[in-house]
PDB file of C-alpha atoms in Angstrom:
ATOM      1  CA  MET A  22     -10.533  27.252   2.499  1.00 67.00           C
ATOM      2  CA  THR A  23     -10.420  23.456   2.448  1.00 86.00           C
ATOM      3  CA  LYS A  24      -7.704  21.658   0.522  1.00 91.00           C
ATOM      4  CA  PRO A  25      -8.689  19.374  -2.366  1.00 92.00           C
ATOM      5  CA  ARG A  26      -8.743  15.742  -1.278  1.00 93.00           C
ATOM      6  CA  VAL A  27      -6.697  13.076  -3.092  1.00 95.00           C
ATOM      7  CA  LEU A  28      -7.178   9.323  -2.717  1.00 94.00           C
ATOM      8  CA  PHE A  29      -4.620   6.795  -3.952  1.00 94.00           C
ATOM      9  CA  ILE A  30      -5.966   3.279  -4.484  1.00 91.00           C
ATOM     10  CA  CYS A  31      -4.285  -0.087  -4.989  1.00 89.00           C
ATOM     11  CA  ILE A  32      -5.324  -3.636  -4.145  1.00 87.00           C
ATOM     12  CA  HIS A  33      -4.465  -3.958  -0.444  1.00 90.00           C
ATOM     13  CA  ASN A  34      -3.175  -0.470   0.495  1.00 92.00           C
ATOM     14  CA  SER A  35       0.024  -2.258   1.448  1.00 93.00           C
ATOM     15  CA  ALA A  36       2.627  -0.739  -0.888  1.00 95.00           C
ATOM     16  CA  ARG A  37       2.045   1.509  -3.918  1.00 95.00           C
ATOM     17  CA  SER A  38      -0.803   3.618  -2.567  1.00 95.00           C
ATOM     18  CA  GLN A  39       0.982   4.038   0.777  1.00 97.00           C
ATOM     19  CA  MET A  40       4.144   5.254  -0.985  1.00 98.00           C
ATOM     20  CA  ALA A  41       2.174   7.622  -3.220  1.00 98.00           C
ATOM     21  CA  GLU A  42       0.296   9.036  -0.227  1.00 98.00           C
ATOM     22  CA  ALA A  43       3.544   9.615   1.671  1.00 98.00           C
ATOM     23  CA  PHE A  44       5.304  11.262  -1.261  1.00 98.00           C
ATOM     24  CA  LEU A  45       2.389  13.558  -2.103  1.00 97.00           C
ATOM     25  CA  ARG A  46       1.982  14.534   1.540  1.00 96.00           C
ATOM     26  CA  ASP A  47       5.734  15.263   1.695  1.00 95.00           C
ATOM     27  CA  ARG A  48       5.873  17.147  -1.615  1.00 93.00           C
ATOM     28  CA  CYS A  49       2.504  18.951  -1.793  1.00 90.00           C
ATOM     29  CA  GLY A  50       0.932  18.506   1.635  1.00 89.00           C
ATOM     30  CA  ASP A  51       0.226  22.244   1.768  1.00 91.00           C
ATOM     31  CA  HIS A  52      -2.008  21.907  -1.304  1.00 93.00           C
ATOM     32  CA  PHE A  53      -3.823  18.609  -0.721  1.00 95.00           C
ATOM     33  CA  GLU A  54      -5.454  16.488   1.945  1.00 95.00           C
ATOM     34  CA  VAL A  55      -3.982  13.092   1.045  1.00 96.00           C
ATOM     35  CA  HIS A  56      -5.359   9.583   1.692  1.00 96.00           C
ATOM     36  CA  SER A  57      -4.827   6.048   0.440  1.00 95.00           C
ATOM     37  CA  ALA A  58      -6.887   2.876   0.517  1.00 93.00           C
ATOM     38  CA  GLY A  59      -7.145  -0.637  -0.854  1.00 90.00           C
ATOM     39  CA  LEU A  60      -9.874  -2.482  -2.706  1.00 85.00           C
ATOM     40  CA  GLU A  61      -9.435  -5.295  -0.179  1.00 86.00           C
ATOM     41  CA  SER A  62      -8.132  -5.498   3.380  1.00 82.00           C
ATOM     42  CA  GLY A  63      -4.392  -5.913   3.621  1.00 87.00           C
ATOM     43  CA  SER A  64      -1.356  -5.349   5.786  1.00 93.00           C
ATOM     44  CA  LEU A  65       1.578  -3.044   5.251  1.00 94.00           C
ATOM     45  CA  ASN A  66       4.427  -4.606   3.268  1.00 95.00           C
ATOM     46  CA  PRO A  67       7.601  -4.536   5.452  1.00 96.00           C
ATOM     47  CA  VAL A  68       9.840  -4.257   2.368  1.00 97.00           C
ATOM     48  CA  VAL A  69       8.006  -1.052   1.452  1.00 97.00           C
ATOM     49  CA  VAL A  70       8.487   0.272   4.983  1.00 97.00           C
ATOM     50  CA  GLU A  71      12.240  -0.343   4.592  1.00 97.00           C
ATOM     51  CA  ALA A  72      12.393   1.218   1.112  1.00 98.00           C
ATOM     52  CA  MET A  73      10.687   4.364   2.405  1.00 98.00           C
ATOM     53  CA  ARG A  74      12.856   4.488   5.530  1.00 98.00           C
ATOM     54  CA  ILE A  75      15.900   4.686   3.253  1.00 98.00           C
ATOM     55  CA  VAL A  76      14.601   8.010   1.865  1.00 98.00           C
ATOM     56  CA  GLY A  77      13.667   9.342   5.288  1.00 97.00           C
ATOM     57  CA  ILE A  78       9.932   8.584   5.334  1.00 97.00           C
ATOM     58  CA  ASP A  79       8.629   6.501   8.237  1.00 97.00           C
ATOM     59  CA  LEU A  80       5.671   4.304   7.309  1.00 96.00           C
ATOM     60  CA  SER A  81       6.092   1.960  10.282  1.00 93.00           C
ATOM     61  CA  GLY A  82       3.024   3.401  12.015  1.00 93.00           C
ATOM     62  CA  ALA A  83       0.839   3.527   8.899  1.00 93.00           C
ATOM     63  CA  ARG A  84      -2.302   1.456   8.824  1.00 93.00           C
ATOM     64  CA  THR A  85      -4.125   0.057   5.829  1.00 94.00           C
ATOM     65  CA  LYS A  86      -7.580   1.356   4.935  1.00 94.00           C
ATOM     66  CA  ARG A  87     -10.382   0.168   2.650  1.00 92.00           C
ATOM     67  CA  VAL A  88     -11.887   2.161  -0.227  1.00 88.00           C
ATOM     68  CA  TRP A  89     -15.406   1.351   0.960  1.00 87.00           C
ATOM     69  CA  ASP A  90     -14.774   3.147   4.237  1.00 88.00           C
ATOM     70  CA  TYR A  91     -14.131   6.358   2.305  1.00 87.00           C
ATOM     71  CA  ILE A  92     -17.178   5.838   0.110  1.00 83.00           C
ATOM     72  CA  GLN A  93     -19.382   5.384   3.174  1.00 86.00           C
ATOM     73  CA  GLU A  94     -17.895   8.539   4.670  1.00 85.00           C
ATOM     74  CA  GLY A  95     -19.366  10.444   1.720  1.00 82.00           C
ATOM     75  CA  ARG A  96     -16.864  13.294   1.585  1.00 79.00           C
ATOM     76  CA  PRO A  97     -15.800  14.313  -1.926  1.00 85.00           C
ATOM     77  CA  PHE A  98     -12.392  13.726  -3.487  1.00 90.00           C
ATOM     78  CA  ARG A  99     -11.000  16.022  -6.159  1.00 92.00           C
ATOM     79  CA  TYR A 100      -8.686  13.270  -7.470  1.00 94.00           C
ATOM     80  CA  VAL A 101      -8.909   9.480  -7.225  1.00 91.00           C
ATOM     81  CA  ILE A 102      -5.661   7.954  -8.476  1.00 92.00           C
ATOM     82  CA  THR A 103      -5.254   4.222  -9.022  1.00 89.00           C
ATOM     83  CA  VAL A 104      -1.663   3.009  -8.797  1.00 92.00           C
ATOM     84  CA  CYS A 105      -2.276  -0.673  -9.570  1.00 83.00           C
ATOM     85  CA  ASP A 106      -2.295  -2.517 -12.887  1.00 70.00           C
ATOM     86  CA  GLU A 107      -5.036  -1.921 -15.479  1.00 66.00           C
ATOM     87  CA  THR A 108      -7.075  -5.012 -14.625  1.00 62.00           C
ATOM     88  CA  SER A 109      -7.163  -4.154 -10.935  1.00 58.00           C
ATOM     89  CA  ALA A 110      -7.938  -0.508 -11.668  1.00 55.00           C
ATOM     90  CA  GLU A 111     -11.086  -1.592 -13.501  1.00 59.00           C
ATOM     91  CA  ARG A 112     -12.406  -2.940 -10.175  1.00 61.00           C
ATOM     92  CA  CYS A 113     -12.241   0.526  -8.586  1.00 60.00           C
ATOM     93  CA  PRO A 114     -15.586   2.008  -7.708  1.00 59.00           C
ATOM     94  CA  ILE A 115     -16.871   5.216  -9.207  1.00 62.00           C
ATOM     95  CA  PHE A 116     -16.680   7.960  -6.635  1.00 61.00           C
ATOM     96  CA  PRO A 117     -19.547  10.396  -6.321  1.00 60.00           C
ATOM     97  CA  PHE A 118     -19.134  14.161  -6.424  1.00 63.00           C
ATOM     98  CA  GLY A 119     -17.226  14.295  -9.727  1.00 64.00           C
ATOM     99  CA  ALA A 120     -13.756  13.178  -8.699  1.00 77.00           C
ATOM    100  CA  GLU A 121     -11.216  13.272 -11.488  1.00 89.00           C
ATOM    101  CA  ARG A 122      -9.910   9.739 -11.924  1.00 87.00           C
ATOM    102  CA  LEU A 123      -6.298   9.160 -12.943  1.00 90.00           C
ATOM    103  CA  HIS A 124      -4.442   5.895 -13.437  1.00 89.00           C
ATOM    104  CA  TRP A 125      -0.712   5.433 -12.851  1.00 93.00           C
ATOM    105  CA  SER A 126       0.318   1.796 -13.273  1.00 90.00           C
ATOM    106  CA  PHE A 127       3.170   0.468 -11.129  1.00 93.00           C
ATOM    107  CA  PRO A 128       4.336  -3.117 -10.469  1.00 91.00           C
ATOM    108  CA  ASP A 129       3.162  -4.677  -7.205  1.00 90.00           C
ATOM    109  CA  PRO A 130       6.031  -5.178  -4.725  1.00 93.00           C
ATOM    110  CA  SER A 131       4.138  -8.006  -3.043  1.00 89.00           C
ATOM    111  CA  ALA A 132       4.557 -10.034  -6.245  1.00 89.00           C
ATOM    112  CA  PHE A 133       8.350  -9.691  -6.364  1.00 94.00           C
ATOM    113  CA  ALA A 134      10.343 -12.913  -6.041  1.00 94.00           C
ATOM    114  CA  GLY A 135      13.932 -13.456  -5.029  1.00 95.00           C
ATOM    115  CA  ASP A 136      15.967 -13.040  -1.897  1.00 96.00           C
ATOM    116  CA  PRO A 137      15.305 -10.105   0.464  1.00 95.00           C
ATOM    117  CA  GLY A 138      17.934  -7.925  -1.228  1.00 96.00           C
ATOM    118  CA  GLU A 139      16.455  -8.516  -4.679  1.00 97.00           C
ATOM    119  CA  ARG A 140      12.922  -7.771  -3.465  1.00 97.00           C
ATOM    120  CA  LEU A 141      14.145  -4.571  -1.797  1.00 98.00           C
ATOM    121  CA  ALA A 142      16.002  -3.468  -4.949  1.00 98.00           C
ATOM    122  CA  ARG A 143      12.885  -3.952  -7.112  1.00 97.00           C
ATOM    123  CA  THR A 144      10.729  -2.185  -4.516  1.00 97.00           C
ATOM    124  CA  ILE A 145      13.152   0.748  -4.540  1.00 98.00           C
ATOM    125  CA  GLU A 146      12.711   0.954  -8.333  1.00 98.00           C
ATOM    126  CA  VAL A 147       8.924   1.165  -7.876  1.00 97.00           C
ATOM    127  CA  ARG A 148       9.354   3.680  -5.039  1.00 98.00           C
ATOM    128  CA  ASP A 149      11.507   5.904  -7.244  1.00 98.00           C
ATOM    129  CA  SER A 150       9.027   5.665 -10.136  1.00 97.00           C
ATOM    130  CA  ILE A 151       6.188   6.681  -7.832  1.00 98.00           C
ATOM    131  CA  ARG A 152       8.219   9.584  -6.431  1.00 98.00           C
ATOM    132  CA  THR A 153       9.011  10.808  -9.969  1.00 98.00           C
ATOM    133  CA  GLN A 154       5.339  10.561 -10.984  1.00 97.00           C
ATOM    134  CA  ILE A 155       4.302  12.534  -7.885  1.00 97.00           C
ATOM    135  CA  GLU A 156       6.934  15.210  -8.513  1.00 96.00           C
ATOM    136  CA  ASN A 157       5.860  15.598 -12.148  1.00 96.00           C
ATOM    137  CA  TRP A 158       2.185  15.757 -11.222  1.00 96.00           C
ATOM    138  CA  CYS A 159       2.826  18.280  -8.458  1.00 93.00           C
ATOM    139  CA  ALA A 160       4.753  20.483 -10.875  1.00 93.00           C
ATOM    140  CA  GLN A 161       1.568  20.640 -12.973  1.00 92.00           C
ATOM    141  CA  VAL A 162      -1.193  20.928 -10.384  1.00 90.00           C
ATOM    142  CA  CYS A 163       0.525  22.765  -7.528  1.00 82.00           C
ATOM    143  CA  ALA A 164       1.989  25.564  -9.639  1.00 68.00           C
TER     144      ALA A 164
END
C-alpha cells in the first residue's frame, strides 16, 4: 500500500516548507510520503538550518525544489499545505487529482531584521509554531 503524499509549499522552499517537511517526516513519516517546494526558485536559509540543528534535525543537505516540477511529474498528492501568508498562498496552483488543500500561515524568516541572534530567536519561534501545528495535525490524521 502506498502512503498518502503531502506537499508543503511556500515562496522559495527556503524556510517554512522545509521545516514543515522535516517535522512531518520526523513525526509521521510512517504514514506519509512528505515533500516540500517553492513557488519560485530559492536557496536554503542558513538561519533555518541552525534553528533546526538545535532540535536535532539536519537540513544542511536539503535542496530547494519548485512546485512546477511536482506538477509536471503528475503524481497525486493527498494534501497540499501552504505555509506562507494569505497573499502568497493565493498564487499556489491547483493540483490535479483532488488534493485536499490546507493553509497554515507562518511569518517568513527571510524577512526578519535585526542582528543574527534576533533573527535566530524569531526563526525559532516560527519553527516551534510549525512543529506544534504538525503535531496537532498528526494527532488528527495519523490516529
